[in-house]
């Protein structure tokens, strides 16, 4: 029976549906005036109607494809900038269209230290133009290695206004795909020297697990130990508040934090994204005003949660890639309204003066289902649970409107049929309210002109909105009411929707900072219990243990003492599908690493190593965490693992599983990511190679000791202990014997010393990039030496002429 039923289902499926994937693509008829294939439509009547009144030039610019932008954030930034200025800037100029004054590539004038550049070619041109092939390959290689980030220009703006310092704790609430997080980390590390770490850190959060994985892949190129990646709803991000009266939770002596608060918060919220139409043309057909209206309340909740996690005196940047005032100025105005003077909108007009911007709006209309409203007073009853008072410049409440209706007044817009509005196309044929002329447009009382609007036609970019907020006092006490309760108070029972959603109402009474944190955390999420939605994200990959044991908070010591063997519920809090975070305390392994590589005491390993495996006897990867990250991990353990951590620290050691690894004194090799951090502290297993031998290693990947050009280098390599070693690029034709001096521009690679040869342990792509970097430096050195020789020759010629002239004067005087 089962087989017959299955065949019947398949038969009916084949009869009822057409397999579009097996259809042959129609061949284009070039003789016809109308080809079968038409380009993607880049127009939307609703979009034109909504924005054209005040952004006519902006609309025109949205029809042109966006050009390419990129920034570089690496220790090789000086080399990359030199290559762009001296090589590509001249070779690409011939490809610029005649009549255009712009250069082929040029630095963005407003980005500090010329670390961001603008290309006059779109990505389509870079892919299809063969003469641009070398430049295109350069961009792809450097982007994959992590030396540059291809990023839209206006997307680079929000981190610059955060004013991040090296000792700041920074939260990126909606971080994926990670380009802004990359910027924040680069700014954090900007003033640190090679081998040292900043005192601050970044927590990058995103709701979607897949986007978290993309974020981790992007940030991995930064090679930082000052990052934690978490997976939470931004509006429910846990505060990890430690109850000081609870004596059962003991912390390490060097832990100085009892709650998770931040100096800087980047709140780049989910939005409709209509500012990215130039690079994402598929948004044209999807765009409608309902998207911005639907996201408005979520954006407020995320912004309020960010402010509740911000220290007094701290700065938060709210940004979107949207032009819709419902998602921008309306959200900022509502946040200022709820915070009651504890948050100020900062005037940053004097910062980045070369960035051309437009001030924020103080008045706007709300469009919904073909109707435009200037005030919440003229919103029909059946739309009041969708169009909220917070979307208007002055906010307001529906309570006054309902009171006036109860006195016999007819609400504005109530005579409009709901069926007509529901069926009308959004903005295609806009229906103005017949009595709209009775009301003047509202003007916000807040200084919204301090916000920034970056529009496409100013600097040939996409569109962006940025607002800088500063917390000057603790937030007022926050009370939470469900949408259902609000609707019962202010709206007729019919047509209620989104009852599960919540909005925050401000109680004007002041409270202490700790009370605010507790109120907010209770309002948004119970910090002692995980979000049930988060628990359903990943499948169970381990057996569950005693639920009581799983819910008991654990400190670092108790985590380390968990029994091996049968795996119970994952130790990483109560989050299923997430590998646990275990403080690595195997003294035998740590001592062998210290002794083998000769790591000095200025770089402590004990207490800074973590692993993601319960079984310490089979640990494959060891991660290094900075001191601030370590303190946050200890706080997280103390409060019951409220943070759902998907990635932490820098992978610094990895077990060598090949045959040679078992015979080496130390089975753990140094990873490429961890090498720049640990190299300045190594006193053993380090060699300095001449450029020619370094080049041979990159070209051939494995070189026998006897085949090195410098025989002395080959002899020193043969005398090393078997196992991992590091080869550093030296200067001159021979390897230097002076003490090793390492800085940010030092080129080094990890190798494996075998019985008769050295084998490099980097990927083929890294080999290619390092080889090009080496050849460029050698070429620059040769040019420099030749110029120096020419200069010396000219100086000698001038001296001879001067000497001859003096001799002639002497002879003339003698006569």
Tab-separated table of N, CA, C and O in Angstrom, residues 155 158-159 170-182 184 202-208 211-212 215 229-237 265-271 295 298-299 301-303 305-306 309 316-321 464:
chain	number	residue	atom	x	y	z
A	155	UNK	N	29.013	52.785	4.056
A	155	UNK	CA	28.968	51.788	5.124
A	155	UNK	C	30.167	51.904	6.054
A	155	UNK	O	30.140	51.379	7.160
A	158	UNK	N	29.683	54.873	9.898
A	158	UNK	CA	29.266	54.769	11.309
A	158	UNK	C	30.391	54.472	12.296
A	158	UNK	O	30.461	55.130	13.352
A	159	UNK	N	31.317	53.523	12.041
A	159	UNK	CA	32.377	53.289	13.040
A	159	UNK	C	33.281	54.496	13.270
A	159	UNK	O	33.833	54.643	14.364
A	170	UNK	N	33.301	47.571	23.236
A	170	UNK	CA	32.428	47.957	22.131
A	170	UNK	C	31.468	46.823	21.839
A	170	UNK	O	31.859	45.649	21.794
A	171	UNK	N	30.208	47.163	21.611
A	171	UNK	CA	29.181	46.199	21.228
A	171	UNK	C	28.667	46.541	19.840
A	171	UNK	O	28.220	47.663	19.598
A	172	UNK	N	28.756	45.584	18.926
A	172	UNK	CA	28.152	45.697	17.603
A	172	UNK	C	26.910	44.816	17.620
A	172	UNK	O	26.989	43.595	17.557
A	173	UNK	N	25.728	45.436	17.709
A	173	UNK	CA	24.509	44.713	18.012
A	173	UNK	C	24.022	43.850	16.857
A	173	UNK	O	23.486	42.758	17.079
A	174	UNK	N	24.167	44.333	15.637
A	174	UNK	CA	23.734	43.586	14.435
A	174	UNK	C	24.924	43.570	13.486
A	174	UNK	O	25.002	44.362	12.555
A	175	UNK	N	25.863	42.667	13.725
A	175	UNK	CA	27.202	42.800	13.171
A	175	UNK	C	27.367	42.212	11.779
A	175	UNK	O	28.200	42.694	11.005
A	176	UNK	N	26.670	41.119	11.455
A	176	UNK	CA	26.912	40.439	10.182
A	176	UNK	C	26.578	41.379	9.010
A	176	UNK	O	25.659	42.193	9.124
A	177	UNK	N	27.347	41.310	7.908
A	177	UNK	CA	28.395	40.328	7.603
A	177	UNK	C	29.760	40.609	8.201
A	177	UNK	O	30.654	39.796	8.052
A	178	UNK	N	29.976	41.759	8.840
A	178	UNK	CA	31.195	41.943	9.600
A	178	UNK	C	32.134	43.030	9.138
A	178	UNK	O	33.192	43.215	9.738
A	179	UNK	N	31.783	43.785	8.109
A	179	UNK	CA	32.703	44.813	7.620
A	179	UNK	C	32.895	45.932	8.637
A	179	UNK	O	34.014	46.429	8.833
A	180	UNK	N	31.822	46.334	9.327
A	180	UNK	CA	31.954	47.383	10.341
A	180	UNK	C	32.676	46.856	11.582
A	180	UNK	O	33.448	47.582	12.218
A	181	UNK	N	32.432	45.593	11.941
A	181	UNK	CA	33.169	44.993	13.053
A	181	UNK	C	34.653	44.962	12.742
A	181	UNK	O	35.497	45.201	13.623
A	182	UNK	N	35.001	44.672	11.499
A	182	UNK	CA	36.401	44.677	11.071
A	182	UNK	C	37.006	46.060	11.287
A	182	UNK	O	38.137	46.191	11.772
A	184	UNK	N	35.992	48.352	13.464
A	184	UNK	CA	36.102	48.612	14.898
A	184	UNK	C	37.346	47.947	15.476
A	184	UNK	O	38.067	48.535	16.284
A	202	UNK	N	35.761	43.854	21.486
A	202	UNK	CA	34.533	44.009	20.709
A	202	UNK	C	33.701	42.748	20.868
A	202	UNK	O	34.222	41.629	20.774
A	203	UNK	N	32.406	42.935	21.151
A	203	UNK	CA	31.450	41.833	21.094
A	203	UNK	C	30.586	42.065	19.870
A	203	UNK	O	29.891	43.080	19.764
A	204	UNK	N	30.661	41.128	18.922
A	204	UNK	CA	29.883	41.205	17.682
A	204	UNK	C	28.723	40.227	17.783
A	204	UNK	O	28.929	39.028	17.966
A	205	UNK	N	27.518	40.743	17.627
A	205	UNK	CA	26.325	39.920	17.809
A	205	UNK	C	25.495	39.908	16.531
A	205	UNK	O	25.439	40.897	15.790
A	206	UNK	N	24.847	38.769	16.286
A	206	UNK	CA	23.873	38.702	15.199
A	206	UNK	C	22.850	37.624	15.534
A	206	UNK	O	23.162	36.626	16.185
A	207	UNK	N	21.634	37.818	15.040
A	207	UNK	CA	20.539	36.901	15.345
A	207	UNK	C	20.662	35.584	14.590
A	207	UNK	O	20.424	34.517	15.135
A	208	UNK	N	21.037	35.644	13.324
A	208	UNK	CA	21.025	34.481	12.456
A	208	UNK	C	22.312	33.682	12.589
A	208	UNK	O	23.412	34.242	12.523
A	211	UNK	N	24.499	33.779	9.401
A	211	UNK	CA	25.183	35.070	9.279
A	211	UNK	C	26.302	35.189	10.302
A	211	UNK	O	27.303	35.851	10.052
A	212	UNK	N	26.137	34.558	11.454
A	212	UNK	CA	27.228	34.520	12.434
A	212	UNK	C	28.436	33.780	11.856
A	212	UNK	O	29.587	34.196	12.074
A	215	UNK	N	30.092	36.055	9.535
A	215	UNK	CA	30.804	37.052	10.329
A	215	UNK	C	32.138	36.505	10.837
A	215	UNK	O	33.181	37.173	10.756
A	229	UNK	N	32.066	36.601	19.471
A	229	UNK	CA	30.915	36.591	18.573
A	229	UNK	C	29.771	35.871	19.275
A	229	UNK	O	29.937	34.743	19.746
A	230	UNK	N	28.615	36.521	19.363
A	230	UNK	CA	27.461	35.955	20.051
A	230	UNK	C	26.277	35.852	19.100
A	230	UNK	O	26.235	36.506	18.056
A	231	UNK	N	25.299	35.051	19.487
A	231	UNK	CA	24.123	34.770	18.668
A	231	UNK	C	22.868	35.024	19.503
A	231	UNK	O	22.358	34.132	20.168
A	232	UNK	N	22.389	36.270	19.487
A	232	UNK	CA	21.205	36.660	20.262
A	232	UNK	C	20.352	37.609	19.434
A	232	UNK	O	20.842	38.260	18.500
A	233	UNK	N	19.092	37.722	19.792
A	233	UNK	CA	18.281	38.816	19.292
A	233	UNK	C	18.821	40.102	19.884
A	233	UNK	O	19.028	40.192	21.104
A	234	UNK	N	19.036	41.097	19.063
A	234	UNK	CA	19.668	42.330	19.540
A	234	UNK	C	18.837	43.006	20.620
A	234	UNK	O	19.369	43.527	21.605
A	235	UNK	N	17.509	42.993	20.464
A	235	UNK	CA	16.646	43.645	21.461
A	235	UNK	C	16.594	42.870	22.764
A	235	UNK	O	16.087	43.378	23.772
A	236	UNK	N	17.120	41.624	22.777
A	236	UNK	CA	17.135	40.795	23.980
A	236	UNK	C	18.559	40.459	24.417
A	236	UNK	O	18.773	39.461	25.089
A	237	UNK	N	19.526	41.271	24.033
A	237	UNK	CA	20.910	40.955	24.368
A	237	UNK	C	21.086	40.953	25.883
A	237	UNK	O	20.717	41.918	26.558
A	265	UNK	N	28.564	51.627	21.539
A	265	UNK	CA	27.601	50.681	20.969
A	265	UNK	C	27.317	51.097	19.538
A	265	UNK	O	26.980	52.265	19.277
A	266	UNK	N	27.475	50.162	18.617
A	266	UNK	CA	27.101	50.385	17.222
A	266	UNK	C	25.769	49.684	16.977
A	266	UNK	O	25.660	48.467	17.101
A	267	UNK	N	24.765	50.476	16.631
A	267	UNK	CA	23.404	49.978	16.461
A	267	UNK	C	23.016	50.146	14.991
A	267	UNK	O	22.254	51.048	14.628
A	268	UNK	N	23.557	49.295	14.147
A	268	UNK	CA	23.251	49.310	12.715
A	268	UNK	C	22.100	48.321	12.487
A	268	UNK	O	22.322	47.147	12.210
A	269	UNK	N	20.892	48.817	12.596
A	269	UNK	CA	19.721	47.963	12.754
A	269	UNK	C	19.260	47.396	11.411
A	269	UNK	O	19.582	47.925	10.337
A	270	UNK	N	18.471	46.292	11.446
A	270	UNK	CA	17.840	45.794	10.210
A	270	UNK	C	16.917	46.859	9.639
A	270	UNK	O	16.212	47.550	10.374
A	271	UNK	N	16.915	47.000	8.322
A	271	UNK	CA	16.119	48.055	7.696
A	271	UNK	C	15.654	47.584	6.327
A	271	UNK	O	15.996	46.490	5.868
A	295	UNK	N	9.217	47.432	10.333
A	295	UNK	CA	10.477	47.351	11.079
A	295	UNK	C	10.621	48.434	12.141
A	295	UNK	O	11.540	48.363	12.972
A	298	UNK	N	10.667	47.314	15.919
A	298	UNK	CA	11.851	46.521	16.209
A	298	UNK	C	13.087	47.403	16.305
A	298	UNK	O	13.935	47.209	17.199
A	299	UNK	N	13.194	48.378	15.440
A	299	UNK	CA	14.348	49.279	15.476
A	299	UNK	C	14.386	50.085	16.768
A	299	UNK	O	15.464	50.311	17.339
A	301	UNK	N	13.156	49.068	19.694
A	301	UNK	CA	13.522	48.134	20.754
A	301	UNK	C	15.026	47.870	20.762
A	301	UNK	O	15.655	47.820	21.828
A	302	UNK	N	15.615	47.707	19.585
A	302	UNK	CA	17.056	47.459	19.515
A	302	UNK	C	17.826	48.679	20.002
A	302	UNK	O	18.800	48.564	20.765
A	303	UNK	N	17.402	49.869	19.578
A	303	UNK	CA	18.088	51.086	20.018
A	303	UNK	C	17.972	51.287	21.525
A	303	UNK	O	18.956	51.658	22.188
A	305	UNK	N	17.583	48.937	23.776
A	305	UNK	CA	18.418	47.940	24.450
A	305	UNK	C	19.887	48.338	24.385
A	305	UNK	O	20.632	48.150	25.349
A	306	UNK	N	20.297	48.891	23.261
A	306	UNK	CA	21.680	49.362	23.156
A	306	UNK	C	21.987	50.464	24.151
A	306	UNK	O	23.057	50.473	24.776
A	309	UNK	N	22.490	49.174	27.674
A	309	UNK	CA	23.778	48.512	27.883
A	309	UNK	C	24.947	49.488	27.804
A	309	UNK	O	26.094	49.078	27.983
A	316	UNK	N	26.643	56.024	21.420
A	316	UNK	CA	26.020	55.020	20.557
A	316	UNK	C	25.726	55.640	19.203
A	316	UNK	O	25.252	56.777	19.123
A	317	UNK	N	26.023	54.910	18.148
A	317	UNK	CA	25.703	55.341	16.794
A	317	UNK	C	24.553	54.477	16.283
A	317	UNK	O	24.656	53.244	16.257
A	318	UNK	N	23.465	55.132	15.907
A	318	UNK	CA	22.324	54.466	15.284
A	318	UNK	C	22.410	54.723	13.784
A	318	UNK	O	22.547	55.877	13.347
A	319	UNK	N	22.332	53.657	12.990
A	319	UNK	CA	22.481	53.826	11.546
A	319	UNK	C	21.613	52.825	10.808
A	319	UNK	O	21.286	51.753	11.323
A	320	UNK	N	21.238	53.212	9.582
A	320	UNK	CA	20.530	52.326	8.666
A	320	UNK	C	21.041	52.614	7.254
A	320	UNK	O	21.589	53.692	6.981
A	321	UNK	N	20.818	51.651	6.361
A	321	UNK	CA	21.084	51.886	4.938
A	321	UNK	C	19.766	52.156	4.223
A	321	UNK	O	19.531	51.690	3.114
A	464	UNK	N	22.755	56.452	3.200
A	464	UNK	CA	22.918	55.981	4.579
A	464	UNK	C	22.385	57.043	5.522
A	464	UNK	O	22.336	58.235	5.186
